[in-house]
């Protein structure tokens, strides 16, 4: 049986991508308040918690297939989202835009962009879920720990990104887009070069 410390370490390692993406999200959503940061963190935490369940349910029969494509799916989603953020950053600014609250349909990327980013950064946890099933780990406890840690880490990421946006200014979306593409490339590289 895997202990709470081991699950905590696993949760921290799985939340690294979510943290980096949340920093980019916070940099873009410059008007994000604490409750917006918590909401965004909770979305990342939810998907990080639910994807191991998907892997656990799929079981060992599909583990080879999941491991073979999860990195390509994550790479494709993050490349598309990051590329779109960069494209939007280079579009001409409209005069005196209305301030937007993070995680609203009017914010750049909106709810669908947030969900797609959270899903892309948590897709590798599906394969982890298969491993958790093999090790006979209590999947409910594992998901609660992983989701809780990711929520906290991603919330801090949004807050850090928001404050960093004051230094980054109008280049926040470019930086956020590059960060997402970098995460996607890192996921792809790690999987393709694994022994």
mmCIF file of N, CA and C in Angstrom, residues 50-189:
data_model
loop_
_atom_site.group_PDB
_atom_site.id
_atom_site.type_symbol
_atom_site.label_atom_id
_atom_site.label_comp_id
_atom_site.label_asym_id
_atom_site.label_seq_id
_atom_site.Cartn_x
_atom_site.Cartn_y
_atom_site.Cartn_z
ATOM 1 N N UNK A 50 -8.921 13.546 -11.855
ATOM 2 C CA UNK A 50 -9.821 12.638 -12.566
ATOM 3 C C UNK A 50 -9.104 11.765 -13.600
ATOM 4 N N UNK A 51 -8.006 12.257 -14.175
ATOM 5 C CA UNK A 51 -7.340 11.470 -15.220
ATOM 6 C C UNK A 51 -6.711 10.179 -14.697
ATOM 7 N N UNK A 52 -6.179 10.120 -13.462
ATOM 8 C CA UNK A 52 -5.717 8.810 -12.992
ATOM 9 C C UNK A 52 -6.862 7.793 -12.879
ATOM 10 N N UNK A 53 -8.065 8.277 -12.566
ATOM 11 C CA UNK A 53 -9.214 7.371 -12.494
ATOM 12 C C UNK A 53 -9.493 6.761 -13.866
ATOM 13 N N UNK A 54 -9.381 7.598 -14.896
ATOM 14 C CA UNK A 54 -9.590 7.098 -16.262
ATOM 15 C C UNK A 54 -8.581 5.991 -16.567
ATOM 16 N N UNK A 55 -7.305 6.245 -16.232
ATOM 17 C CA UNK A 55 -6.274 5.229 -16.448
ATOM 18 C C UNK A 55 -6.516 3.987 -15.632
ATOM 19 N N UNK A 56 -6.953 4.185 -14.393
ATOM 20 C CA UNK A 56 -7.230 3.055 -13.504
ATOM 21 C C UNK A 56 -8.352 2.192 -14.065
ATOM 22 N N UNK A 57 -9.398 2.849 -14.594
ATOM 23 C CA UNK A 57 -10.539 2.123 -15.149
ATOM 24 C C UNK A 57 -10.151 1.401 -16.438
ATOM 25 N N UNK A 58 -9.360 2.043 -17.271
ATOM 26 C CA UNK A 58 -8.947 1.416 -18.528
ATOM 27 C C UNK A 58 -8.136 0.149 -18.285
ATOM 28 N N UNK A 59 -7.356 0.170 -17.208
ATOM 29 C CA UNK A 59 -6.645 -1.030 -16.799
ATOM 30 C C UNK A 59 -5.427 -1.365 -17.637
ATOM 31 N N UNK A 60 -4.879 -2.483 -17.329
ATOM 32 C CA UNK A 60 -3.633 -2.914 -17.952
ATOM 33 C C UNK A 60 -3.773 -3.219 -19.436
ATOM 34 N N UNK A 61 -4.925 -3.638 -19.871
ATOM 35 C CA UNK A 61 -5.102 -4.031 -21.271
ATOM 36 C C UNK A 61 -4.780 -2.897 -22.233
ATOM 37 N N UNK A 62 -5.062 -1.661 -21.812
ATOM 38 C CA UNK A 62 -4.836 -0.520 -22.697
ATOM 39 C C UNK A 62 -3.605 0.300 -22.319
ATOM 40 N N UNK A 63 -2.817 -0.163 -21.346
ATOM 41 C CA UNK A 63 -1.705 0.655 -20.865
ATOM 42 C C UNK A 63 -0.680 0.953 -21.953
ATOM 43 N N UNK A 64 -0.413 -0.008 -22.833
ATOM 44 C CA UNK A 64 0.556 0.214 -23.913
ATOM 45 C C UNK A 64 0.042 1.280 -24.872
ATOM 46 N N UNK A 65 -1.239 1.219 -25.207
ATOM 47 C CA UNK A 65 -1.820 2.201 -26.125
ATOM 48 C C UNK A 65 -1.801 3.595 -25.518
ATOM 49 N N UNK A 66 -2.156 3.704 -24.230
ATOM 50 C CA UNK A 66 -2.171 5.002 -23.552
ATOM 51 C C UNK A 66 -0.768 5.600 -23.546
ATOM 52 N N UNK A 67 0.215 4.791 -23.151
ATOM 53 C CA UNK A 67 1.592 5.278 -23.084
ATOM 54 C C UNK A 67 2.099 5.673 -24.467
ATOM 55 N N UNK A 68 1.572 5.031 -25.511
ATOM 56 C CA UNK A 68 2.050 5.304 -26.871
ATOM 57 C C UNK A 68 1.539 6.632 -27.425
ATOM 58 N N UNK A 69 0.392 7.121 -26.941
ATOM 59 C CA UNK A 69 -0.176 8.333 -27.547
ATOM 60 C C UNK A 69 -0.395 9.504 -26.598
ATOM 61 N N UNK A 70 -0.273 9.298 -25.285
ATOM 62 C CA UNK A 70 -0.603 10.392 -24.368
ATOM 63 C C UNK A 70 0.261 11.628 -24.595
ATOM 64 N N UNK A 71 1.532 11.422 -24.866
ATOM 65 C CA UNK A 71 2.436 12.555 -25.078
ATOM 66 C C UNK A 71 2.128 13.313 -26.370
ATOM 67 N N UNK A 72 1.669 12.598 -27.402
ATOM 68 C CA UNK A 72 1.306 13.269 -28.657
ATOM 69 C C UNK A 72 0.042 14.105 -28.492
ATOM 70 N N UNK A 73 -0.922 13.584 -27.743
ATOM 71 C CA UNK A 73 -2.161 14.334 -27.493
ATOM 72 C C UNK A 73 -1.852 15.591 -26.690
ATOM 73 N N UNK A 74 -1.071 15.442 -25.605
ATOM 74 C CA UNK A 74 -0.708 16.595 -24.782
ATOM 75 C C UNK A 74 0.069 17.618 -25.599
ATOM 76 N N UNK A 75 1.026 17.157 -26.402
ATOM 77 C CA UNK A 75 1.832 18.059 -27.238
ATOM 78 C C UNK A 75 0.954 18.828 -28.222
ATOM 79 N N UNK A 76 0.041 18.113 -28.895
ATOM 80 C CA UNK A 76 -0.836 18.756 -29.876
ATOM 81 C C UNK A 76 -1.739 19.812 -29.257
ATOM 82 N N UNK A 77 -2.338 19.483 -28.122
ATOM 83 C CA UNK A 77 -3.222 20.439 -27.446
ATOM 84 C C UNK A 77 -2.459 21.673 -26.979
ATOM 85 N N UNK A 78 -1.309 21.461 -26.342
ATOM 86 C CA UNK A 78 -0.538 22.588 -25.823
ATOM 87 C C UNK A 78 0.046 23.440 -26.952
ATOM 88 N N UNK A 79 0.455 22.805 -28.042
ATOM 89 C CA UNK A 79 0.966 23.552 -29.193
ATOM 90 C C UNK A 79 -0.134 24.442 -29.775
ATOM 91 N N UNK A 80 -1.337 23.875 -29.920
ATOM 92 C CA UNK A 80 -2.456 24.644 -30.482
ATOM 93 C C UNK A 80 -2.854 25.802 -29.565
ATOM 94 N N UNK A 81 -2.961 25.539 -28.276
ATOM 95 C CA UNK A 81 -3.367 26.584 -27.330
ATOM 96 C C UNK A 81 -2.289 27.663 -27.236
ATOM 97 N N UNK A 82 -1.038 27.242 -27.084
ATOM 98 C CA UNK A 82 0.065 28.198 -26.993
ATOM 99 C C UNK A 82 0.227 29.016 -28.261
ATOM 100 N N UNK A 83 0.104 28.353 -29.415
ATOM 101 C CA UNK A 83 0.204 29.066 -30.691
ATOM 102 C C UNK A 83 -0.899 30.097 -30.850
ATOM 103 N N UNK A 84 -2.097 29.746 -30.414
ATOM 104 C CA UNK A 84 -3.217 30.691 -30.495
ATOM 105 C C UNK A 84 -2.999 31.887 -29.577
ATOM 106 N N UNK A 85 -2.440 31.661 -28.387
ATOM 107 C CA UNK A 85 -2.142 32.770 -27.473
ATOM 108 C C UNK A 85 -1.139 33.735 -28.108
ATOM 109 N N UNK A 86 -0.114 33.186 -28.746
ATOM 110 C CA UNK A 86 0.904 34.026 -29.398
ATOM 111 C C UNK A 86 0.279 34.792 -30.560
ATOM 112 N N UNK A 87 -0.565 34.106 -31.329
ATOM 113 C CA UNK A 87 -1.236 34.756 -32.472
ATOM 114 C C UNK A 87 -2.092 35.926 -31.994
ATOM 115 N N UNK A 88 -2.851 35.710 -30.923
ATOM 116 C CA UNK A 88 -3.706 36.771 -30.387
ATOM 117 C C UNK A 88 -2.878 37.945 -29.863
ATOM 118 N N UNK A 89 -1.693 37.651 -29.317
ATOM 119 C CA UNK A 89 -0.841 38.716 -28.788
ATOM 120 C C UNK A 89 -0.341 39.641 -29.893
ATOM 121 N N UNK A 90 -0.186 39.102 -31.107
ATOM 122 C CA UNK A 90 0.327 39.909 -32.212
ATOM 123 C C UNK A 90 -0.772 40.651 -32.973
ATOM 124 N N UNK A 91 -2.031 40.318 -32.662
ATOM 125 C CA UNK A 91 -3.135 41.054 -33.289
ATOM 126 C C UNK A 91 -3.149 42.479 -32.765
ATOM 127 N N UNK A 92 -3.649 43.398 -33.575
ATOM 128 C CA UNK A 92 -3.719 44.800 -33.147
ATOM 129 C C UNK A 92 -4.600 44.940 -31.926
ATOM 130 N N UNK A 93 -4.121 45.726 -30.983
ATOM 131 C CA UNK A 93 -4.895 45.977 -29.766
ATOM 132 C C UNK A 93 -6.078 46.882 -30.081
ATOM 133 N N UNK A 94 -7.240 46.549 -29.515
ATOM 134 C CA UNK A 94 -8.396 47.428 -29.662
ATOM 135 C C UNK A 94 -8.275 48.562 -28.662
ATOM 136 N N UNK A 95 -8.770 49.758 -28.979
ATOM 137 C CA UNK A 95 -8.643 50.870 -28.034
ATOM 138 C C UNK A 95 -9.472 50.636 -26.777
ATOM 139 N N UNK A 96 -8.864 50.895 -25.636
ATOM 140 C CA UNK A 96 -9.499 50.838 -24.307
ATOM 141 C C UNK A 96 -10.400 49.635 -24.132
ATOM 142 N N UNK A 97 -9.829 48.414 -24.129
ATOM 143 C CA UNK A 97 -10.671 47.238 -23.932
ATOM 144 C C UNK A 97 -11.225 47.183 -22.519
ATOM 145 N N UNK A 98 -12.407 46.579 -22.399
ATOM 146 C CA UNK A 98 -13.005 46.411 -21.075
ATOM 147 C C UNK A 98 -12.179 45.427 -20.277
ATOM 148 N N UNK A 99 -11.969 45.673 -18.974
ATOM 149 C CA UNK A 99 -11.262 44.673 -18.190
ATOM 150 C C UNK A 99 -12.103 43.409 -18.105
ATOM 151 N N UNK A 100 -11.444 42.257 -18.158
ATOM 152 C CA UNK A 100 -12.157 40.986 -18.076
ATOM 153 C C UNK A 100 -11.710 40.244 -16.839
ATOM 154 N N UNK A 101 -12.616 39.483 -16.301
ATOM 155 C CA UNK A 101 -12.300 38.669 -15.140
ATOM 156 C C UNK A 101 -11.860 37.305 -15.641
ATOM 157 N N UNK A 102 -10.847 36.765 -15.001
ATOM 158 C CA UNK A 102 -10.331 35.465 -15.413
ATOM 159 C C UNK A 102 -11.433 34.420 -15.368
ATOM 160 N N UNK A 103 -11.318 33.470 -16.304
ATOM 161 C CA UNK A 103 -12.213 32.316 -16.338
ATOM 162 C C UNK A 103 -13.635 32.680 -16.731
ATOM 163 N N UNK A 104 -13.812 33.773 -17.467
ATOM 164 C CA UNK A 104 -15.123 34.092 -18.007
ATOM 165 C C UNK A 104 -15.099 33.806 -19.499
ATOM 166 N N UNK A 105 -16.257 33.627 -20.144
ATOM 167 C CA UNK A 105 -16.262 33.328 -21.564
ATOM 168 C C UNK A 105 -15.646 34.444 -22.397
ATOM 169 N N UNK A 106 -15.583 35.694 -21.850
ATOM 170 C CA UNK A 106 -15.048 36.801 -22.623
ATOM 171 C C UNK A 106 -13.538 36.920 -22.491
ATOM 172 N N UNK A 107 -12.951 36.272 -21.493
ATOM 173 C CA UNK A 107 -11.502 36.326 -21.341
ATOM 174 C C UNK A 107 -10.860 35.553 -22.475
ATOM 175 N N UNK A 108 -9.665 36.001 -22.894
ATOM 176 C CA UNK A 108 -8.987 35.313 -23.997
ATOM 177 C C UNK A 108 -8.746 33.869 -23.608
ATOM 178 N N UNK A 109 -9.146 32.971 -24.469
ATOM 179 C CA UNK A 109 -9.047 31.554 -24.164
ATOM 180 C C UNK A 109 -10.307 31.063 -23.481
ATOM 181 N N UNK A 110 -10.889 31.856 -22.611
ATOM 182 C CA UNK A 110 -12.144 31.536 -21.942
ATOM 183 C C UNK A 110 -12.107 30.215 -21.197
ATOM 184 N N UNK A 111 -13.291 29.740 -20.883
ATOM 185 C CA UNK A 111 -13.441 28.505 -20.129
ATOM 186 C C UNK A 111 -12.933 27.317 -20.926
ATOM 187 N N UNK A 112 -13.239 27.270 -22.225
ATOM 188 C CA UNK A 112 -12.793 26.141 -23.046
ATOM 189 C C UNK A 112 -11.279 26.086 -23.123
ATOM 190 N N UNK A 113 -10.632 27.240 -23.238
ATOM 191 C CA UNK A 113 -9.174 27.273 -23.260
ATOM 192 C C UNK A 113 -8.583 26.782 -21.954
ATOM 193 N N UNK A 114 -9.196 27.185 -20.843
ATOM 194 C CA UNK A 114 -8.737 26.742 -19.527
ATOM 195 C C UNK A 114 -8.892 25.232 -19.382
ATOM 196 N N UNK A 115 -10.051 24.706 -19.774
ATOM 197 C CA UNK A 115 -10.306 23.271 -19.666
ATOM 198 C C UNK A 115 -9.338 22.488 -20.552
ATOM 199 N N UNK A 116 -9.126 22.966 -21.791
ATOM 200 C CA UNK A 116 -8.205 22.279 -22.707
ATOM 201 C C UNK A 116 -6.789 22.278 -22.153
ATOM 202 N N UNK A 117 -6.366 23.399 -21.572
ATOM 203 C CA UNK A 117 -5.024 23.474 -20.992
ATOM 204 C C UNK A 117 -4.899 22.524 -19.805
ATOM 205 N N UNK A 118 -5.901 22.538 -18.929
ATOM 206 C CA UNK A 118 -5.879 21.653 -17.762
ATOM 207 C C UNK A 118 -5.862 20.190 -18.192
ATOM 208 N N UNK A 119 -6.644 19.853 -19.213
ATOM 209 C CA UNK A 119 -6.683 18.476 -19.704
ATOM 210 C C UNK A 119 -5.341 18.080 -20.304
ATOM 211 N N UNK A 120 -4.763 18.975 -21.103
ATOM 212 C CA UNK A 120 -3.490 18.663 -21.758
ATOM 213 C C UNK A 120 -2.367 18.456 -20.747
ATOM 214 N N UNK A 121 -2.354 19.276 -19.690
ATOM 215 C CA UNK A 121 -1.274 19.143 -18.706
ATOM 216 C C UNK A 121 -1.483 17.953 -17.770
ATOM 217 N N UNK A 122 -2.671 17.355 -17.777
ATOM 218 C CA UNK A 122 -2.937 16.235 -16.873
ATOM 219 C C UNK A 122 -3.060 14.896 -17.595
ATOM 220 N N UNK A 123 -2.889 14.910 -18.911
ATOM 221 C CA UNK A 123 -3.135 13.689 -19.676
ATOM 222 C C UNK A 123 -2.155 12.579 -19.328
ATOM 223 N N UNK A 124 -0.923 12.943 -18.945
ATOM 224 C CA UNK A 124 0.054 11.921 -18.580
ATOM 225 C C UNK A 124 -0.330 11.206 -17.295
ATOM 226 N N UNK A 125 -1.212 11.795 -16.505
ATOM 227 C CA UNK A 125 -1.659 11.148 -15.271
ATOM 228 C C UNK A 125 -2.553 9.944 -15.557
ATOM 229 N N UNK A 126 -3.052 9.825 -16.788
ATOM 230 C CA UNK A 126 -3.853 8.658 -17.151
ATOM 231 C C UNK A 126 -3.017 7.390 -17.035
ATOM 232 N N UNK A 127 -1.798 7.443 -17.585
ATOM 233 C CA UNK A 127 -0.908 6.291 -17.487
ATOM 234 C C UNK A 127 -0.527 6.010 -16.038
ATOM 235 N N UNK A 128 -0.392 7.083 -15.238
ATOM 236 C CA UNK A 128 -0.097 6.916 -13.811
ATOM 237 C C UNK A 128 -1.244 6.153 -13.146
ATOM 238 N N UNK A 129 -2.473 6.435 -13.568
ATOM 239 C CA UNK A 129 -3.630 5.740 -13.014
ATOM 240 C C UNK A 129 -3.574 4.244 -13.232
ATOM 241 N N UNK A 130 -3.062 3.826 -14.407
ATOM 242 C CA UNK A 130 -2.897 2.401 -14.677
ATOM 243 C C UNK A 130 -1.926 1.800 -13.666
ATOM 244 N N UNK A 131 -0.820 2.515 -13.415
ATOM 245 C CA UNK A 131 0.177 2.036 -12.445
ATOM 246 C C UNK A 131 -0.410 1.953 -11.045
ATOM 247 N N UNK A 132 -1.231 2.928 -10.684
ATOM 248 C CA UNK A 132 -1.856 2.914 -9.363
ATOM 249 C C UNK A 132 -2.749 1.692 -9.193
ATOM 250 N N UNK A 133 -3.428 1.295 -10.267
ATOM 251 C CA UNK A 133 -4.264 0.102 -10.221
ATOM 252 C C UNK A 133 -3.444 -1.151 -10.025
ATOM 253 N N UNK A 134 -2.303 -1.239 -10.705
ATOM 254 C CA UNK A 134 -1.426 -2.396 -10.590
ATOM 255 C C UNK A 134 -0.871 -2.504 -9.169
ATOM 256 N N UNK A 135 -0.534 -1.359 -8.569
ATOM 257 C CA UNK A 135 0.044 -1.338 -7.220
ATOM 258 C C UNK A 135 -1.030 -1.449 -6.134
ATOM 259 N N UNK A 136 -2.283 -1.575 -6.529
ATOM 260 C CA UNK A 136 -3.411 -1.706 -5.600
ATOM 261 C C UNK A 136 -3.482 -0.543 -4.619
ATOM 262 N N UNK A 137 -3.283 0.660 -5.152
ATOM 263 C CA UNK A 137 -3.384 1.879 -4.359
ATOM 264 C C UNK A 137 -4.862 2.252 -4.240
ATOM 265 N N UNK A 138 -5.256 2.794 -3.109
ATOM 266 C CA UNK A 138 -6.615 3.296 -2.940
ATOM 267 C C UNK A 138 -6.789 4.481 -3.885
ATOM 268 N N UNK A 139 -7.527 4.294 -4.958
ATOM 269 C CA UNK A 139 -7.622 5.295 -6.026
ATOM 270 C C UNK A 139 -8.300 6.576 -5.541
ATOM 271 N N UNK A 140 -9.245 6.463 -4.625
ATOM 272 C CA UNK A 140 -9.929 7.656 -4.104
ATOM 273 C C UNK A 140 -8.946 8.524 -3.331
ATOM 274 N N UNK A 141 -8.168 7.900 -2.442
ATOM 275 C CA UNK A 141 -7.174 8.650 -1.669
ATOM 276 C C UNK A 141 -6.135 9.271 -2.595
ATOM 277 N N UNK A 142 -5.681 8.499 -3.587
ATOM 278 C CA UNK A 142 -4.677 8.995 -4.526
ATOM 279 C C UNK A 142 -5.195 10.215 -5.286
ATOM 280 N N UNK A 143 -6.431 10.144 -5.761
ATOM 281 C CA UNK A 143 -7.005 11.253 -6.537
ATOM 282 C C UNK A 143 -7.225 12.492 -5.669
ATOM 283 N N UNK A 144 -7.654 12.279 -4.425
ATOM 284 C CA UNK A 144 -7.839 13.420 -3.524
ATOM 285 C C UNK A 144 -6.513 14.127 -3.243
ATOM 286 N N UNK A 145 -5.465 13.348 -2.994
ATOM 287 C CA UNK A 145 -4.150 13.941 -2.711
ATOM 288 C C UNK A 145 -3.608 14.646 -3.954
ATOM 289 N N UNK A 146 -3.642 13.962 -5.101
ATOM 290 C CA UNK A 146 -3.116 14.539 -6.349
ATOM 291 C C UNK A 146 -3.897 15.793 -6.736
ATOM 292 N N UNK A 147 -5.220 15.713 -6.681
ATOM 293 C CA UNK A 147 -6.057 16.858 -7.042
ATOM 294 C C UNK A 147 -5.894 18.021 -6.088
ATOM 295 N N UNK A 148 -5.795 17.729 -4.789
ATOM 296 C CA UNK A 148 -5.633 18.783 -3.791
ATOM 297 C C UNK A 148 -4.307 19.516 -3.949
ATOM 298 N N UNK A 149 -3.239 18.744 -4.128
ATOM 299 C CA UNK A 149 -1.920 19.362 -4.298
ATOM 300 C C UNK A 149 -1.886 20.198 -5.569
ATOM 301 N N UNK A 150 -2.427 19.664 -6.656
ATOM 302 C CA UNK A 150 -2.419 20.411 -7.911
ATOM 303 C C UNK A 150 -3.236 21.688 -7.808
ATOM 304 N N UNK A 151 -4.367 21.642 -7.114
ATOM 305 C CA UNK A 151 -5.186 22.844 -6.923
ATOM 306 C C UNK A 151 -4.381 23.938 -6.226
ATOM 307 N N UNK A 152 -3.701 23.576 -5.144
ATOM 308 C CA UNK A 152 -2.909 24.556 -4.391
ATOM 309 C C UNK A 152 -1.754 25.083 -5.238
ATOM 310 N N UNK A 153 -1.031 24.180 -5.895
ATOM 311 C CA UNK A 153 0.134 24.573 -6.701
ATOM 312 C C UNK A 153 -0.285 25.465 -7.866
ATOM 313 N N UNK A 154 -1.366 25.086 -8.564
ATOM 314 C CA UNK A 154 -1.826 25.882 -9.711
ATOM 315 C C UNK A 154 -2.374 27.237 -9.268
ATOM 316 N N UNK A 155 -3.017 27.288 -8.107
ATOM 317 C CA UNK A 155 -3.508 28.567 -7.585
ATOM 318 C C UNK A 155 -2.347 29.524 -7.345
ATOM 319 N N UNK A 156 -1.285 29.018 -6.718
ATOM 320 C CA UNK A 156 -0.094 29.842 -6.524
ATOM 321 C C UNK A 156 0.523 30.237 -7.860
ATOM 322 N N UNK A 157 0.453 29.336 -8.844
ATOM 323 C CA UNK A 157 0.969 29.651 -10.173
ATOM 324 C C UNK A 157 0.247 30.832 -10.806
ATOM 325 N N UNK A 158 -1.081 30.855 -10.671
ATOM 326 C CA UNK A 158 -1.867 31.973 -11.215
ATOM 327 C C UNK A 158 -1.483 33.277 -10.524
ATOM 328 N N UNK A 159 -1.343 33.235 -9.196
ATOM 329 C CA UNK A 159 -0.986 34.441 -8.437
ATOM 330 C C UNK A 159 0.394 34.942 -8.848
ATOM 331 N N UNK A 160 1.347 34.028 -8.961
ATOM 332 C CA UNK A 160 2.700 34.404 -9.385
ATOM 333 C C UNK A 160 2.670 34.988 -10.788
ATOM 334 N N UNK A 161 1.930 34.335 -11.688
ATOM 335 C CA UNK A 161 1.824 34.828 -13.063
ATOM 336 C C UNK A 161 1.184 36.193 -13.147
ATOM 337 N N UNK A 162 0.197 36.434 -12.316
ATOM 338 C CA UNK A 162 -0.480 37.738 -12.319
ATOM 339 C C UNK A 162 0.493 38.850 -11.933
ATOM 340 N N UNK A 163 1.285 38.606 -10.912
ATOM 341 C CA UNK A 163 2.246 39.627 -10.481
ATOM 342 C C UNK A 163 3.379 39.780 -11.490
ATOM 343 N N UNK A 164 3.752 38.671 -12.112
ATOM 344 C CA UNK A 164 4.810 38.742 -13.128
ATOM 345 C C UNK A 164 4.336 39.521 -14.338
ATOM 346 N N UNK A 165 3.017 39.529 -14.578
ATOM 347 C CA UNK A 165 2.491 40.222 -15.759
ATOM 348 C C UNK A 165 2.733 41.724 -15.701
ATOM 349 N N UNK A 166 2.898 42.262 -14.481
ATOM 350 C CA UNK A 166 3.190 43.692 -14.353
ATOM 351 C C UNK A 166 4.550 44.009 -14.967
ATOM 352 N N UNK A 167 5.478 43.060 -14.884
ATOM 353 C CA UNK A 167 6.801 43.260 -15.483
ATOM 354 C C UNK A 167 6.761 42.907 -16.970
ATOM 355 N N UNK A 168 5.959 41.910 -17.302
ATOM 356 C CA UNK A 168 5.930 41.430 -18.681
ATOM 357 C C UNK A 168 5.116 42.366 -19.573
ATOM 358 N N UNK A 169 4.059 42.960 -18.998
ATOM 359 C CA UNK A 169 3.231 43.891 -19.753
ATOM 360 C C UNK A 169 2.497 43.214 -20.899
ATOM 361 N N UNK A 170 2.548 43.849 -22.071
ATOM 362 C CA UNK A 170 1.771 43.360 -23.211
ATOM 363 C C UNK A 170 2.312 42.061 -23.790
ATOM 364 N N UNK A 171 3.473 41.615 -23.323
ATOM 365 C CA UNK A 171 4.060 40.375 -23.831
ATOM 366 C C UNK A 171 3.641 39.162 -23.004
ATOM 367 N N UNK A 172 2.712 39.352 -22.076
ATOM 368 C CA UNK A 172 2.289 38.264 -21.194
ATOM 369 C C UNK A 172 1.751 37.079 -21.980
ATOM 370 N N UNK A 173 0.934 37.347 -23.000
ATOM 371 C CA UNK A 173 0.363 36.247 -23.774
ATOM 372 C C UNK A 173 1.425 35.516 -24.570
ATOM 373 N N UNK A 174 2.415 36.253 -25.066
ATOM 374 C CA UNK A 174 3.502 35.600 -25.799
ATOM 375 C C UNK A 174 4.265 34.675 -24.861
ATOM 376 N N UNK A 175 4.589 35.184 -23.675
ATOM 377 C CA UNK A 175 5.306 34.369 -22.686
ATOM 378 C C UNK A 175 4.466 33.155 -22.293
ATOM 379 N N UNK A 176 3.175 33.370 -22.039
ATOM 380 C CA UNK A 176 2.289 32.256 -21.681
ATOM 381 C C UNK A 176 2.204 31.223 -22.786
ATOM 382 N N UNK A 177 2.092 31.685 -24.031
ATOM 383 C CA UNK A 177 2.033 30.771 -25.171
ATOM 384 C C UNK A 177 3.315 29.974 -25.329
ATOM 385 N N UNK A 178 4.455 30.660 -25.181
ATOM 386 C CA UNK A 178 5.750 29.978 -25.282
ATOM 387 C C UNK A 178 5.891 28.951 -24.158
ATOM 388 N N UNK A 179 5.403 29.312 -22.950
ATOM 389 C CA UNK A 179 5.468 28.379 -21.818
ATOM 390 C C UNK A 179 4.662 27.111 -22.108
ATOM 391 N N UNK A 180 3.454 27.270 -22.660
ATOM 392 C CA UNK A 180 2.629 26.097 -22.971
ATOM 393 C C UNK A 180 3.280 25.238 -24.047
ATOM 394 N N UNK A 181 3.827 25.877 -25.087
ATOM 395 C CA UNK A 181 4.501 25.117 -26.140
ATOM 396 C C UNK A 181 5.726 24.405 -25.563
ATOM 397 N N UNK A 182 6.437 25.104 -24.659
ATOM 398 C CA UNK A 182 7.597 24.489 -24.006
ATOM 399 C C UNK A 182 7.214 23.269 -23.185
ATOM 400 N N UNK A 183 6.086 23.361 -22.470
ATOM 401 C CA UNK A 183 5.609 22.215 -21.689
ATOM 402 C C UNK A 183 5.302 21.052 -22.629
ATOM 403 N N UNK A 184 4.612 21.355 -23.728
ATOM 404 C CA UNK A 184 4.279 20.311 -24.701
ATOM 405 C C UNK A 184 5.521 19.654 -25.273
ATOM 406 N N UNK A 185 6.523 20.463 -25.623
ATOM 407 C CA UNK A 185 7.781 19.926 -26.162
ATOM 408 C C UNK A 185 8.496 19.076 -25.118
ATOM 409 N N UNK A 186 8.455 19.529 -23.857
ATOM 410 C CA UNK A 186 9.097 18.779 -22.777
ATOM 411 C C UNK A 186 8.434 17.424 -22.579
ATOM 412 N N UNK A 187 7.098 17.406 -22.592
ATOM 413 C CA UNK A 187 6.363 16.145 -22.452
ATOM 414 C C UNK A 187 6.727 15.204 -23.598
ATOM 415 N N UNK A 188 6.729 15.733 -24.813
ATOM 416 C CA UNK A 188 7.031 14.922 -25.996
ATOM 417 C C UNK A 188 8.462 14.397 -25.927
ATOM 418 N N UNK A 189 9.413 15.277 -25.616
ATOM 419 C CA UNK A 189 10.826 14.871 -25.539
ATOM 420 C C UNK A 189 11.052 13.787 -24.478
#
